[in-house]
mmCIF file of C-alpha atoms in Angstrom:
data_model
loop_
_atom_site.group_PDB
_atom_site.id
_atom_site.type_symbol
_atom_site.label_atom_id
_atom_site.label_comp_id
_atom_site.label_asym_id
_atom_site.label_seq_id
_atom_site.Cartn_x
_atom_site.Cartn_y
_atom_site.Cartn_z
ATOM 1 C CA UNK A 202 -4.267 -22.665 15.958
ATOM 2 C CA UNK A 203 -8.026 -22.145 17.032
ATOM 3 C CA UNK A 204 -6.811 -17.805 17.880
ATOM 4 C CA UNK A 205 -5.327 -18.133 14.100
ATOM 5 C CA UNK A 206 -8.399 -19.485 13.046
ATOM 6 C CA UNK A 207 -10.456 -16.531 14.807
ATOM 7 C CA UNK A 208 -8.392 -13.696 13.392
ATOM 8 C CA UNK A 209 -8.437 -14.962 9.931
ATOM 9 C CA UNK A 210 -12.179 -15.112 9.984
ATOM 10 C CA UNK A 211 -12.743 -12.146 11.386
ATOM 11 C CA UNK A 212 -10.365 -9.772 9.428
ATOM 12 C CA UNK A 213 -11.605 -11.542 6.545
ATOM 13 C CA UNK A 214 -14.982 -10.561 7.573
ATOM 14 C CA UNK A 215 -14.171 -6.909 7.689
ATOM 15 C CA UNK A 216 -12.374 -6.503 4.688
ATOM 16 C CA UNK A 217 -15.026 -4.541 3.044
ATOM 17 C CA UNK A 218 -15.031 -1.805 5.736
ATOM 18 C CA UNK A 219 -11.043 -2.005 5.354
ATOM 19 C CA UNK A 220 -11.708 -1.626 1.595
ATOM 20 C CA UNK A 221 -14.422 1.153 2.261
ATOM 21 C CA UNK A 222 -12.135 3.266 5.020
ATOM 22 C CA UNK A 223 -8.611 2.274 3.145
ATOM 23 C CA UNK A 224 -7.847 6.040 2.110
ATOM 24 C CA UNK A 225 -8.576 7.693 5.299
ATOM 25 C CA UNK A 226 -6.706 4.783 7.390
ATOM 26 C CA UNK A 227 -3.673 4.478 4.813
ATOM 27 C CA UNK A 228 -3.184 8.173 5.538
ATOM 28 C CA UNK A 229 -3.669 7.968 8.736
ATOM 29 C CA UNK A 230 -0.890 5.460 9.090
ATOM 30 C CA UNK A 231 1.616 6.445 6.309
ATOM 31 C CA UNK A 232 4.113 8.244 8.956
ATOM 32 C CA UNK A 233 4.569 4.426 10.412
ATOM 33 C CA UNK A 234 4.996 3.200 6.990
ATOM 34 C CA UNK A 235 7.650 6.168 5.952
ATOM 35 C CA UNK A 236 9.449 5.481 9.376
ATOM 36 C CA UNK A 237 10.017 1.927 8.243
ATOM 37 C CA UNK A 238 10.601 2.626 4.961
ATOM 38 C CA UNK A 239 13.339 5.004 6.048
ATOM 39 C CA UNK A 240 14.843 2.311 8.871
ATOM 40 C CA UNK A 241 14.842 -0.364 6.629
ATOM 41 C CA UNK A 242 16.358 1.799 3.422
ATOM 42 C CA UNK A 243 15.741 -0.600 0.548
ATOM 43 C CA UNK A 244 17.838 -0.471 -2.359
ATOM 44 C CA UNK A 245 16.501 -0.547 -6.256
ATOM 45 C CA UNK A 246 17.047 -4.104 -6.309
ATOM 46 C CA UNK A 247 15.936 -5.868 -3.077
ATOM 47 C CA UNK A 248 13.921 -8.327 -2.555
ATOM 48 C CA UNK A 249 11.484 -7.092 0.365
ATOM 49 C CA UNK A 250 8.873 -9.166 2.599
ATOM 50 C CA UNK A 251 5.923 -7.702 3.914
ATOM 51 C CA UNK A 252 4.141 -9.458 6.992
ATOM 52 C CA UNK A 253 0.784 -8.748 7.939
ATOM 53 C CA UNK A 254 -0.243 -6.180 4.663
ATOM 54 C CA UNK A 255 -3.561 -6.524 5.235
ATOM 55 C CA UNK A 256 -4.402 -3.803 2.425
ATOM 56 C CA UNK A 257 -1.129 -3.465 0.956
ATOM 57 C CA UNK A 258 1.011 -1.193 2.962
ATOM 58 C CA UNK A 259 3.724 -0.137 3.314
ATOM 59 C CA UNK A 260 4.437 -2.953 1.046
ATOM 60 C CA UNK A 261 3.079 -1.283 -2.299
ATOM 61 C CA UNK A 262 4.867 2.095 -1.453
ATOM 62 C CA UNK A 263 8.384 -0.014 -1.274
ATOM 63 C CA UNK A 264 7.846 -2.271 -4.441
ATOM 64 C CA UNK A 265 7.639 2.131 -5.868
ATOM 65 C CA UNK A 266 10.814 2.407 -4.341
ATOM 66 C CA UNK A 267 12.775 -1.217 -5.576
ATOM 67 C CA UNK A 268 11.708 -0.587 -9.347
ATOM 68 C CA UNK A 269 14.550 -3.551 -9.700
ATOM 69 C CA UNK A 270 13.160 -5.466 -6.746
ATOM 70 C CA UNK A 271 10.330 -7.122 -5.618
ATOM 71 C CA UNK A 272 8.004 -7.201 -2.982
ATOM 72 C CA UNK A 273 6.341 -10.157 -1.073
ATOM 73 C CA UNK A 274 3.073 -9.294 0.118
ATOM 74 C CA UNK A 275 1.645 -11.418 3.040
ATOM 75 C CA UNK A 276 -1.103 -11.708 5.082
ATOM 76 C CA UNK A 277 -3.366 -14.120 7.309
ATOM 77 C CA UNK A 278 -6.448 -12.987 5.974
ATOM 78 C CA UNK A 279 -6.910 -13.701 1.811
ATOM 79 C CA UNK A 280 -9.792 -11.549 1.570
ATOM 80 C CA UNK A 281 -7.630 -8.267 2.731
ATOM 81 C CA UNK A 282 -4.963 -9.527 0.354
ATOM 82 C CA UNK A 283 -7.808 -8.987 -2.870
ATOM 83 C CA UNK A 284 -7.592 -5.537 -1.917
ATOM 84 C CA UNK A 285 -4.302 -5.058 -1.774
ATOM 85 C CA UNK A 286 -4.233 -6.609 -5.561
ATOM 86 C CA UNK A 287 -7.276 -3.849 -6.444
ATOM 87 C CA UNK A 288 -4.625 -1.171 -4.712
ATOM 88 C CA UNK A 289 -1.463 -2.486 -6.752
ATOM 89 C CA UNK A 290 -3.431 -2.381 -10.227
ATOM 90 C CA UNK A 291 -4.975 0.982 -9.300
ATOM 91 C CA UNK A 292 -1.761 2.104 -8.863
ATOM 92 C CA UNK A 293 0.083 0.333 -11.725
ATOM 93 C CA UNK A 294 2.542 -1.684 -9.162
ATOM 94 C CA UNK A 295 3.311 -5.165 -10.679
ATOM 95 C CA UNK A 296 6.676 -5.717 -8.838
ATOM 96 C CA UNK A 297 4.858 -8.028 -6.001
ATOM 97 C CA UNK A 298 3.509 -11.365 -5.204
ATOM 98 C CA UNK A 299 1.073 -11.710 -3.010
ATOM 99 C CA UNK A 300 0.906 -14.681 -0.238
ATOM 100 C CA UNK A 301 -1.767 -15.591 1.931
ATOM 101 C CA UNK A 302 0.039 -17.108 5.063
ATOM 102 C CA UNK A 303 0.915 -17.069 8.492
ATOM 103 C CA UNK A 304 3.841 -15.603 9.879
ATOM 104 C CA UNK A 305 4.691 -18.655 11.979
ATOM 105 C CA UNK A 306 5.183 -20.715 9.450
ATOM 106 C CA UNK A 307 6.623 -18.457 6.665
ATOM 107 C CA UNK A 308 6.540 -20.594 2.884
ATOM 108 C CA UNK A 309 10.171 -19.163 2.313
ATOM 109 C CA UNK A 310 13.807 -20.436 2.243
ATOM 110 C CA UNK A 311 16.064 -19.522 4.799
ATOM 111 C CA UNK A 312 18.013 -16.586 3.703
ATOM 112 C CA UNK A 313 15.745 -15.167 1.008
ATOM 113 C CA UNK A 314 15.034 -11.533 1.541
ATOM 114 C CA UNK A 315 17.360 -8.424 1.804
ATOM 115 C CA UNK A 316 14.405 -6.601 4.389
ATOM 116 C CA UNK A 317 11.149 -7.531 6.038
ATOM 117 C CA UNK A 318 8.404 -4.726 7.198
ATOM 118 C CA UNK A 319 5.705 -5.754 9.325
ATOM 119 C CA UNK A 320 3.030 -2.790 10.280
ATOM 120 C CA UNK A 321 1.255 -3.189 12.940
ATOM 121 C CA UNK A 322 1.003 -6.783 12.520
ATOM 122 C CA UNK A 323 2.867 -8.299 16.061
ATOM 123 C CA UNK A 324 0.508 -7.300 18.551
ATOM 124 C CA UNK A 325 -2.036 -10.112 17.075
ATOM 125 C CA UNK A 326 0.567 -12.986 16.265
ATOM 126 C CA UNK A 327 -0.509 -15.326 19.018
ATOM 127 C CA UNK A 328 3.222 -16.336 19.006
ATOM 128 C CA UNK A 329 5.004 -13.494 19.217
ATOM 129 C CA UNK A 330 8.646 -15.584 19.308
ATOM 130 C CA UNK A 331 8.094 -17.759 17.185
ATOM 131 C CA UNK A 332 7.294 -15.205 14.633
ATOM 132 C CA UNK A 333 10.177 -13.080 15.258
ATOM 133 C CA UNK A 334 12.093 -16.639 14.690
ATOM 134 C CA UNK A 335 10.676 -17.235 11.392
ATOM 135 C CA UNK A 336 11.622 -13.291 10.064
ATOM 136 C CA UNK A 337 14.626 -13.790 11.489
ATOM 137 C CA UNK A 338 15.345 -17.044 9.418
ATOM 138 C CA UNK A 339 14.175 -15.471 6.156
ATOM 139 C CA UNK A 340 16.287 -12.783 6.466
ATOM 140 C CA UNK A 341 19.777 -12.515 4.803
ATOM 141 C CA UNK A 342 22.411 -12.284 6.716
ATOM 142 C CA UNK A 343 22.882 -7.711 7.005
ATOM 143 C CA UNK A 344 19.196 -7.623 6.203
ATOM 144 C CA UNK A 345 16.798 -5.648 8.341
ATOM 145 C CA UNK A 346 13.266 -5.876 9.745
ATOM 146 C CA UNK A 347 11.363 -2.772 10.601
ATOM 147 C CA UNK A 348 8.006 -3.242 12.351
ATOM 148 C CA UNK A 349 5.824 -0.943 14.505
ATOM 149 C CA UNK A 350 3.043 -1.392 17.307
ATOM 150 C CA UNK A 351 0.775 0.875 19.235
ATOM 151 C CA UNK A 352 2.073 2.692 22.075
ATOM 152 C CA UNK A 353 -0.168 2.833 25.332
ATOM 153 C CA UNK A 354 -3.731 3.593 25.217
ATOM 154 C CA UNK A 355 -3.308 6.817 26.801
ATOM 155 C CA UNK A 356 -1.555 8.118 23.585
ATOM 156 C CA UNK A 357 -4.502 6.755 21.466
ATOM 157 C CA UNK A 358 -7.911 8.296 22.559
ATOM 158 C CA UNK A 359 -9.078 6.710 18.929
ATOM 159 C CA UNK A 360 -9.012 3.335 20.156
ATOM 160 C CA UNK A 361 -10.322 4.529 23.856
ATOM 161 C CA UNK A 362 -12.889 6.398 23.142
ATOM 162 C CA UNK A 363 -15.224 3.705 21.456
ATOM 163 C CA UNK A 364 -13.552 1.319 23.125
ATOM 164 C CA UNK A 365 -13.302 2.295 26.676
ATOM 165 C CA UNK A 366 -17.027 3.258 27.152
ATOM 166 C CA UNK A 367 -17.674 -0.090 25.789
ATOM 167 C CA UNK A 368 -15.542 -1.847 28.601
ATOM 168 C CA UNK A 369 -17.480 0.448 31.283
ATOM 169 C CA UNK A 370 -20.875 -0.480 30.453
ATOM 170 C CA UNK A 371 -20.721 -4.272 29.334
ATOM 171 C CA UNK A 372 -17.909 -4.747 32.458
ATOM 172 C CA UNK A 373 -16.100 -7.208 29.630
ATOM 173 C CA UNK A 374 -13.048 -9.248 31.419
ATOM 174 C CA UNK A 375 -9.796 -7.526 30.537
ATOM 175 C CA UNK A 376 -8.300 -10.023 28.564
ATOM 176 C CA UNK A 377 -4.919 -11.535 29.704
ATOM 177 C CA UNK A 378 -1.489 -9.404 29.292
ATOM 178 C CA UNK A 379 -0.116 -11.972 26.689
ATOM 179 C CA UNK A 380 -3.697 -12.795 24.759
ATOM 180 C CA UNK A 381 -3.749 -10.964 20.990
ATOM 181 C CA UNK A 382 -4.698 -7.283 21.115
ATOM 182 C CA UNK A 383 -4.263 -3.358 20.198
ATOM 183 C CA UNK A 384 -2.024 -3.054 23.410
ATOM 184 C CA UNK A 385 -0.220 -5.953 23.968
ATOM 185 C CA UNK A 386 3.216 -4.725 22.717
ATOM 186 C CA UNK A 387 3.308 -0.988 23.775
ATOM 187 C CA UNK A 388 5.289 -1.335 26.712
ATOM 188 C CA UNK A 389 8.825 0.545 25.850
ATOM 189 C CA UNK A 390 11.232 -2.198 24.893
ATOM 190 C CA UNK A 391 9.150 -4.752 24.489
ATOM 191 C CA UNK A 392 9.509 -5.933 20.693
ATOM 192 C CA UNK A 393 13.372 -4.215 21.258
ATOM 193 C CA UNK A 394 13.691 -7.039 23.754
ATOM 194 C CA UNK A 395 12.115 -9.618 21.472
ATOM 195 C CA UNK A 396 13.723 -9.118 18.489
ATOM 196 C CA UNK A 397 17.124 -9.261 20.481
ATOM 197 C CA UNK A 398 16.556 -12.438 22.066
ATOM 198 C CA UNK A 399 15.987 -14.286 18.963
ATOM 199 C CA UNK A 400 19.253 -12.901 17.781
ATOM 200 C CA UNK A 401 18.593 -9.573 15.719
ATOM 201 C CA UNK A 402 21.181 -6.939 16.382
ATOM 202 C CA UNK A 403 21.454 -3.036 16.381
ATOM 203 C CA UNK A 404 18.109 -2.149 17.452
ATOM 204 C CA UNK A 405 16.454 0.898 17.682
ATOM 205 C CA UNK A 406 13.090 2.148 19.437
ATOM 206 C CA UNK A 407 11.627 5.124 17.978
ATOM 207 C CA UNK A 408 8.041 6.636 18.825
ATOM 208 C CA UNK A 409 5.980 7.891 15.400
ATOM 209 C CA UNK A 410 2.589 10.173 15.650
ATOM 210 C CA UNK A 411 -0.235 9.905 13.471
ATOM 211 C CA UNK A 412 -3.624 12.167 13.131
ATOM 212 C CA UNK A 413 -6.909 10.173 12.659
ATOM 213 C CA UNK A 414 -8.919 12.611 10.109
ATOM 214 C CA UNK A 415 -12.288 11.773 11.164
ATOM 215 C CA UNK A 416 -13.840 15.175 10.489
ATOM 216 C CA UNK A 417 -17.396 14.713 12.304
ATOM 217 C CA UNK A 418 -18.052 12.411 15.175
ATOM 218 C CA UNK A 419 -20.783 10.545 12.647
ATOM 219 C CA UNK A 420 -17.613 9.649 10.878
ATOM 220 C CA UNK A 421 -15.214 8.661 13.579
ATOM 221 C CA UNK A 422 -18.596 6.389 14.857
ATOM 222 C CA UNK A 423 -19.045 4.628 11.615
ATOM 223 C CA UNK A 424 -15.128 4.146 10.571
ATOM 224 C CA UNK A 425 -14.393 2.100 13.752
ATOM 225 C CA UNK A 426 -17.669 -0.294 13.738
ATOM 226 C CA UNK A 427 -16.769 -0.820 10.170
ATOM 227 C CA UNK A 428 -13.242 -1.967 10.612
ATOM 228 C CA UNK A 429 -13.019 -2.978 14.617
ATOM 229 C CA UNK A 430 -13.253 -6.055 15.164
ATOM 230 C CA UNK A 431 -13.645 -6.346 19.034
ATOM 231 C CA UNK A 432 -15.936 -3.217 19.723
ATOM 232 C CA UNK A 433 -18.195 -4.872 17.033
ATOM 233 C CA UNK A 434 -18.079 -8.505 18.487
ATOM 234 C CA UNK A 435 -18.768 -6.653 22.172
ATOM 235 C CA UNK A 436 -21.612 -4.171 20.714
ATOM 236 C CA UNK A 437 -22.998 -7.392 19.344
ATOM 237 C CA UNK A 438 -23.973 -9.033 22.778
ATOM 238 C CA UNK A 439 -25.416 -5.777 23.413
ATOM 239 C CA UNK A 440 -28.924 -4.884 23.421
ATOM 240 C CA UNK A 441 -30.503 -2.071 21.739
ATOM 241 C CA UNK A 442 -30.358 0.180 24.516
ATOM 242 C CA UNK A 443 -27.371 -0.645 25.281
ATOM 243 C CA UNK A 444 -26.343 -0.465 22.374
ATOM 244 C CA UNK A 445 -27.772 3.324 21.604
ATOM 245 C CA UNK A 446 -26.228 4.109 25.491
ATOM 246 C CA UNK A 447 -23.298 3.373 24.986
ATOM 247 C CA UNK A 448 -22.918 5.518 20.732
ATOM 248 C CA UNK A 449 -24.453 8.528 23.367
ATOM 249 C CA UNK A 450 -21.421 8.553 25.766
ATOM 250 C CA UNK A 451 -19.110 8.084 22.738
ATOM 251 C CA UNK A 452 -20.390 11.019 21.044
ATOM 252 C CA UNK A 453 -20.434 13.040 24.069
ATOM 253 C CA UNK A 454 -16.671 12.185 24.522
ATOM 254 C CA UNK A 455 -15.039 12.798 21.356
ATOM 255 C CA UNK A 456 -17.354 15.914 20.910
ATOM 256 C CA UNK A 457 -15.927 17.248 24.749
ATOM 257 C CA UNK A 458 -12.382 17.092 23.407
ATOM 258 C CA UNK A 459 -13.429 18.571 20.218
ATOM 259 C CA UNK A 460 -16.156 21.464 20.808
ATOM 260 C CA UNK A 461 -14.847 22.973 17.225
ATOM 261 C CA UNK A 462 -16.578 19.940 15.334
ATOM 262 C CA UNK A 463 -13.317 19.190 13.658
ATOM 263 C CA UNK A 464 -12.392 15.412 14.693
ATOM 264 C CA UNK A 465 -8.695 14.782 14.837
ATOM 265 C CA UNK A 466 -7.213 12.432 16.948
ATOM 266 C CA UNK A 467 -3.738 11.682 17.913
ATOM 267 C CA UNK A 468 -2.411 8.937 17.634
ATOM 268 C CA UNK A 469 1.064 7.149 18.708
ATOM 269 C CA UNK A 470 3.043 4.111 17.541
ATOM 270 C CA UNK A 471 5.970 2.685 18.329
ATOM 271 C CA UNK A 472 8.672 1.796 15.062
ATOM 272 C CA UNK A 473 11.350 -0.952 16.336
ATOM 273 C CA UNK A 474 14.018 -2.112 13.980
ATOM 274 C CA UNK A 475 16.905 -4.445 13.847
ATOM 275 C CA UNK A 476 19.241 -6.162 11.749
ATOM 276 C CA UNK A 477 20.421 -9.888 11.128
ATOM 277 C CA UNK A 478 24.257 -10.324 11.262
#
């Protein structure tokens, strides 16, 4: 409860930079949301439940794709959920709902949706199970769930670039294997495994690649203390010098692996899938 409490403070807390960054990260992440799109294969008139939106997506893009249908949009965080409602009218989508809850205690009967899609969302459920549990329950019986994680951090230099210079000069305790974070569930198998033992059938593993368009390093700097969470919390304990030490080795990084100027990172995910019999 008190982790639940945490996370929906803080991501409501950076919903502006969210808001601010949303184009740039929504592109950046749409070949997750296509490969779950494409695993889960909605038809015009299903009824589709989308777990930790945060902005909208790939929620929005499917309620394009049930014009019959309708999508529930979900999140922890109420504040991230406004945007998503900006990014619906924007785009003229009023097939949705939107639902600020937690995925371990889903406000839905059993047997209610024909396909759940949760990006990048089960890496932070502090009860990874009992989550799985509660999709599984709101599922029909044939419907899917399509969800993705990050693979290792060796595949995303985004996330260890900022964040790995940060660990070597503020020597922060490397938080425990099953404790909430960017890396928790990118282990091969992992979500495969926990998706099977709460019943789901027919899964699939597939691995999806994604390009960060930063541009400069200026950009890449500002985009993750706007949105980050953690490295902000950390570079907040952090004195000045410190502080100005540790944007030096970051720049000097990311502009070593790209002497062109042109920052664009690589990034890799992980798209599991299953169905409910």
């Amino acid at each position: 409860m008190e982790i639940r409490e945490q996370q929906k403070a803080s991501w409501n807390k950076f919903s502006p930079g969210w808001k601010k960054w949303d184009d740039q990260f929504m592109e950046f992440l749409k070949p997750m949301g296509d490969e779950i799109i494409s695993a889960l294969n909605p038809t015009d008139n299903s009824l589709v439940l989308d777990i930790a939106a945060g902005t909208g997506e790939p929620g929005l893009t499917i309620a394009t794709n049930v014009k019959k249908g309708r999508v529930f949009i979900t999140d922890l965080a109420e504040d991230m959920l406004v945007v998503a409602l900006e990014n619906a009218a924007k785009r003229g989508i009023s097939n949705i709902e939107i639902h600020a809850c937690d995925v371990c205690e889903l406000p839905f009967e059993d047997n209610t949706f024909d396909a759940i899609s949760c990006r990048l969302g089960f890496m932070f459920f502090p009860d990874m199970l009992l989550a799985a549990r509660e999709m599984l329950r709101v599922l029909k019986p044939g419907g899917k769930i399509a969800t993705s994680v990050w693979s290792g951090p060796e595949k995303n230099f985004w996330v260890t670039a900022i964040g790995g210079t940060i660990n070597r000069n503020m020597q922060l305790p490397a938080p425990l294997p099953e404790a909430p974070g960017m890396f928790r569930c990118s282990k091969n198998g992992h979500i495969e495994d926990l998706l099977k033992e709460v019943g789901f059938k027919n899964t699939s593993e597939k691995e999806v690649t994604g390009k960060l368009k930063c541009g400069t390093t200026d950009i890449y700097w500002t985009m993750m203390t706007d949105i980050a969470a953690p490295f902000v919390a950390a570079l907040s304990k952090a004195d000045d010098a410190m502080k100005e030490k540790i944007k030096g080795e970051v720049y000097e990084i990311v502009n070593q692996k790209y002497p062109d100027g042109k920052v664009i990172i690589d990034a890799s995910s992980l798209v599991i899938s299953g169905t409910k019999e």
